[in-house]
């Protein structure tokens, strides 16, 4: 005999609750089925950057852009503007502190405003669209092209020097090689983000090796006892503030690049790291 016949009104009340819960579940699933195509369509229209830049690639991006042509050119300007080895070292230390403080500030901005664009995104949020547009215009047509031109011309000069005498390579040849370098870099970055990051890592390692050779050579000279410049480190120091300011300008040019990772924030796999 079926025992449910003896359960009375409590059993029918439980059945009613279960039926209402089942109906609510079916209603929710059906409404979700109706909404999901719209959400999928909206997601298809949204264009997002691929997160291909990892920790090693990000470090290589910063180190590779900082260790560029500036570190091989700026020391001459810093030394000539300071007049002594001692003051030049003070200028280099001051430029390093300024670059470090700027990097820490950009780390905070990059996590608070996790959008690509760097300064453009921050000016947009802080000052509005007009100032952001003006900055983007100046950056695209003046700052970035001139900086890239200087870097590629320096590369061309150093690459062609072994093939020419003391007079150096012709200007036209140097400019043609610089144009080829710009086109090649542009093609690599347009073709693949992953390929661009791998190339960046390779060149970063090469530049670190070059700096290592210079540092080891300097230590070897010190061990040999050639310390004449250190003994008179502040001899001939220039006290003109405007000239020392130029030394800081040359030094900061060598440190330039610490802010470049914020330009690709949306391509970083985990920006909070």
Coordinates of C-alpha atoms in Angstrom, one line a residue:
X1 CA 0.0 0.0 0.0
X2 CA 1.2 3.6 -0.8
X3 CA 2.2 5.4 2.4
X4 CA 1.8 8.8 0.7
X5 CA -2.0 8.5 1.2
X6 CA -1.5 8.7 4.9
X7 CA 0.8 11.7 5.0
X8 CA -2.0 14.3 4.9
X9 CA -1.7 18.0 4.1
X10 CA 2.0 18.2 5.0
X11 CA 2.9 16.1 2.0
X12 CA 0.8 18.2 -0.4
X13 CA 2.4 21.4 1.0
X14 CA 5.9 20.0 0.4
X15 CA 4.9 19.0 -3.1
X16 CA 3.8 22.6 -3.7
X17 CA 7.1 24.1 -2.5
X18 CA 9.0 21.7 -4.8
X19 CA 6.8 22.6 -7.8
X20 CA 7.3 26.4 -7.2
X21 CA 11.1 25.9 -6.9
X22 CA 11.2 23.9 -10.1
X23 CA 9.1 26.5 -11.9
X24 CA 11.5 29.3 -10.8
X25 CA 14.5 27.3 -11.9
X26 CA 12.9 26.7 -15.4
X27 CA 12.0 30.4 -15.7
X28 CA 15.5 31.5 -14.8
X29 CA 17.1 29.1 -17.2
X30 CA 14.8 30.2 -20.0
X31 CA 15.4 33.9 -19.4
X32 CA 19.1 33.2 -19.3
X33 CA 18.8 31.4 -22.7
X34 CA 17.1 34.5 -24.1
X35 CA 19.7 36.9 -22.8
X36 CA 22.8 34.9 -23.5
X37 CA 22.8 35.4 -27.3
X38 CA 22.6 39.2 -26.8
X39 CA 25.6 39.0 -24.4
X40 CA 27.5 36.9 -26.8
X41 CA 26.8 39.3 -29.6
X42 CA 28.0 42.2 -27.4
X43 CA 31.1 40.3 -26.6
X44 CA 31.8 39.6 -30.2
X45 CA 31.7 43.3 -31.0
X46 CA 34.1 44.2 -28.1
X47 CA 37.7 44.4 -29.4
X48 CA 40.3 43.6 -26.7
X49 CA 44.1 43.5 -26.8
X50 CA 45.7 40.1 -26.4
X51 CA 47.5 39.7 -23.1
X52 CA 50.8 38.3 -24.4
X53 CA 53.3 40.3 -22.3
X54 CA 54.5 38.3 -19.3
X55 CA 56.8 39.1 -16.4
X56 CA 60.1 38.4 -18.3
X57 CA 58.8 40.3 -21.4
X58 CA 57.8 43.3 -19.3
X59 CA 61.1 43.5 -17.5
X60 CA 62.9 43.1 -20.9
X61 CA 60.7 45.9 -22.3
X62 CA 61.7 48.3 -19.5
X63 CA 65.4 47.3 -19.5
X64 CA 65.6 47.2 -23.3
X65 CA 64.2 50.7 -23.8
X66 CA 66.2 52.1 -20.9
X67 CA 69.5 50.6 -22.0
X68 CA 69.5 52.1 -25.4
X69 CA 71.5 54.6 -27.4
X70 CA 71.4 57.1 -24.5
X71 CA 73.8 55.1 -22.2
X72 CA 76.4 55.1 -25.0
X73 CA 76.0 58.8 -25.9
X74 CA 75.0 60.7 -22.8
X75 CA 78.2 60.1 -20.7
X76 CA 80.1 62.4 -23.0
X77 CA 77.5 65.2 -22.5
X78 CA 77.3 64.7 -18.7
X79 CA 81.1 64.8 -18.3
X80 CA 81.6 67.8 -20.5
X81 CA 78.7 69.7 -18.7
X82 CA 80.0 68.9 -15.2
X83 CA 83.7 69.3 -15.8
X84 CA 84.8 66.6 -13.3
X85 CA 84.3 62.9 -12.7
X86 CA 83.0 63.4 -9.1
X87 CA 80.2 65.8 -10.1
X88 CA 79.3 63.6 -13.1
X89 CA 78.8 60.7 -10.7
X90 CA 76.6 62.9 -8.5
X91 CA 74.5 63.8 -11.5
X92 CA 74.2 60.1 -12.5
X93 CA 73.0 59.2 -9.0
X94 CA 70.5 62.1 -9.0
X95 CA 69.1 61.1 -12.4
X96 CA 68.8 57.5 -11.1
X97 CA 66.8 58.7 -8.0
X98 CA 64.5 60.8 -10.2
X99 CA 63.9 57.8 -12.6
X100 CA 63.2 55.5 -9.6
X101 CA 60.6 57.9 -8.1
X102 CA 59.0 58.2 -11.5
X103 CA 58.9 54.4 -11.9
X104 CA 57.2 54.0 -8.5
X105 CA 54.6 56.6 -9.4
X106 CA 53.8 54.9 -12.7
X107 CA 53.5 51.5 -11.0
X108 CA 50.7 53.0 -8.8
X109 CA 49.1 54.7 -11.8
X110 CA 49.3 51.5 -13.9
X111 CA 47.4 49.5 -11.3
X112 CA 44.8 52.3 -10.6
X113 CA 44.1 53.0 -14.3
X114 CA 44.8 49.6 -16.0
X115 CA 44.5 50.9 -19.6
X116 CA 47.1 51.1 -22.3
X117 CA 48.3 54.5 -23.5
X118 CA 50.4 55.6 -20.6
X119 CA 50.4 59.3 -20.2
X120 CA 47.4 59.7 -22.6
X121 CA 45.2 57.6 -20.3
X122 CA 46.2 59.4 -17.2
X123 CA 45.8 62.9 -18.7
X124 CA 42.4 61.8 -20.0
X125 CA 41.2 60.8 -16.6
X126 CA 42.8 63.7 -14.8
X127 CA 42.4 66.7 -17.1
X128 CA 39.9 65.7 -19.8
X129 CA 39.8 64.9 -23.5
X130 CA 41.1 68.2 -24.8
X131 CA 44.5 68.0 -22.9
X132 CA 44.7 64.3 -23.7
X133 CA 44.2 65.0 -27.4
X134 CA 46.9 67.7 -27.3
X135 CA 49.3 65.4 -25.6
X136 CA 48.6 62.6 -28.0
X137 CA 49.1 64.9 -31.0
X138 CA 52.5 66.2 -29.7
X139 CA 53.6 62.7 -28.7
X140 CA 52.7 61.1 -32.0
X141 CA 54.0 63.8 -34.3
X142 CA 57.0 65.2 -32.3
X143 CA 58.2 63.3 -29.2
X144 CA 58.1 59.7 -30.3
X145 CA 59.3 60.2 -33.9
X146 CA 62.2 62.4 -32.9
X147 CA 63.2 59.9 -30.2
X148 CA 63.0 57.0 -32.6
X149 CA 65.0 58.9 -35.2
X150 CA 67.8 59.6 -32.7
X151 CA 67.9 56.0 -31.6
X152 CA 68.0 54.6 -35.1
X153 CA 70.6 57.2 -36.3
X154 CA 72.8 56.2 -33.4
X155 CA 72.4 52.5 -34.2
X156 CA 73.3 53.2 -37.9
X157 CA 76.4 55.2 -36.9
X158 CA 77.7 52.5 -34.6
X159 CA 76.8 49.7 -37.1
X160 CA 78.6 51.5 -40.0
X161 CA 81.7 52.7 -38.1
X162 CA 83.7 49.5 -38.5
X163 CA 83.4 49.7 -42.3
X164 CA 84.7 53.3 -42.7
X165 CA 87.8 55.3 -41.8
X166 CA 88.1 58.0 -39.2
X167 CA 85.9 60.3 -41.1
X168 CA 82.9 58.1 -40.4
X169 CA 80.1 56.9 -42.7
X170 CA 78.4 59.3 -45.1
X171 CA 75.2 60.9 -43.8
X172 CA 73.0 59.5 -46.6
X173 CA 74.2 56.0 -45.9
X174 CA 73.6 56.4 -42.2
X175 CA 70.1 57.8 -42.7
X176 CA 69.2 55.0 -45.1
X177 CA 70.2 52.4 -42.6
X178 CA 68.2 54.2 -39.9
X179 CA 65.1 54.1 -42.1
X180 CA 65.6 50.4 -42.7
X181 CA 65.8 49.8 -39.0
X182 CA 62.6 51.8 -38.3
X183 CA 60.7 49.9 -41.0
X184 CA 62.0 46.5 -39.7
X185 CA 61.0 47.3 -36.1
X186 CA 57.6 48.5 -37.3
X187 CA 57.1 45.3 -39.3
X188 CA 58.0 43.1 -36.3
X189 CA 55.6 44.9 -34.0
X190 CA 52.8 44.8 -36.5
X191 CA 53.3 41.1 -37.2
X192 CA 53.2 39.6 -33.7
X193 CA 53.3 40.8 -30.1
X194 CA 54.9 37.6 -29.1
X195 CA 57.6 37.9 -31.8
X196 CA 58.2 41.5 -30.7
X197 CA 58.7 40.5 -27.1
X198 CA 61.1 37.8 -28.0
X199 CA 63.2 40.2 -30.1
X200 CA 63.1 42.6 -27.2
X201 CA 64.4 39.9 -24.8
X202 CA 67.3 39.0 -27.2
X203 CA 68.4 42.6 -27.7
X204 CA 68.1 43.2 -23.9
X205 CA 70.5 40.3 -23.2
X206 CA 72.9 41.6 -25.9
X207 CA 72.9 45.1 -24.4
X208 CA 73.4 43.8 -20.9
X209 CA 76.4 41.8 -22.2
X210 CA 77.9 44.9 -23.8
X211 CA 77.5 46.9 -20.5
X212 CA 79.0 44.0 -18.6
X213 CA 82.1 44.1 -20.8
X214 CA 82.4 47.9 -20.1
X215 CA 82.0 47.4 -16.4
X216 CA 84.4 44.5 -16.2
X217 CA 86.9 46.6 -18.2
X218 CA 86.6 49.5 -15.8
X219 CA 87.1 47.3 -12.8
X220 CA 90.2 45.8 -14.4
X221 CA 91.7 49.2 -15.0
X222 CA 91.0 50.2 -11.4
X223 CA 92.7 47.0 -10.2
X224 CA 95.8 47.9 -12.3
X225 CA 96.1 51.1 -10.3
X226 CA 94.9 53.6 -12.9
X227 CA 93.1 55.8 -10.4
X228 CA 94.3 59.2 -11.4
X229 CA 90.8 60.6 -12.2
X230 CA 89.5 59.3 -8.8
X231 CA 92.3 61.0 -6.9
X232 CA 91.3 64.4 -8.4
X233 CA 87.6 63.6 -8.8
X234 CA 86.2 67.1 -8.3
X235 CA 89.0 69.0 -10.1
X236 CA 87.7 71.3 -12.8
X237 CA 84.1 71.1 -11.6
X238 CA 81.7 73.6 -13.3
X239 CA 79.6 75.6 -10.9
X240 CA 77.2 77.2 -13.5
X241 CA 73.7 75.9 -12.6
X242 CA 72.4 76.1 -16.2
X243 CA 75.3 73.9 -17.5
X244 CA 74.7 71.4 -14.7
X245 CA 71.0 71.4 -15.6
X246 CA 72.1 70.3 -19.1
X247 CA 74.1 67.5 -17.5
X248 CA 70.9 66.3 -15.8
X249 CA 69.1 66.5 -19.1
X250 CA 71.7 64.3 -20.8
X251 CA 71.6 61.9 -17.8
X252 CA 67.8 61.6 -17.8
X253 CA 67.9 60.9 -21.6
X254 CA 70.0 57.8 -20.7
X255 CA 67.4 56.7 -18.1
X256 CA 64.5 57.3 -20.5
X257 CA 62.2 54.3 -21.0
X258 CA 61.1 53.5 -17.4
X259 CA 57.5 54.5 -18.3
X260 CA 57.2 52.5 -21.5
X261 CA 55.5 49.4 -19.9
X262 CA 52.5 51.5 -19.0
X263 CA 51.9 52.0 -22.8
X264 CA 50.9 48.3 -23.1
X265 CA 49.1 47.8 -19.8
X266 CA 46.2 46.0 -21.4
X267 CA 48.6 43.5 -23.0
X268 CA 50.2 42.5 -19.7
X269 CA 49.0 39.1 -18.4
X270 CA 48.7 40.2 -14.8
X271 CA 49.2 44.0 -14.4
X272 CA 48.9 43.9 -10.6
X273 CA 52.2 41.9 -10.4

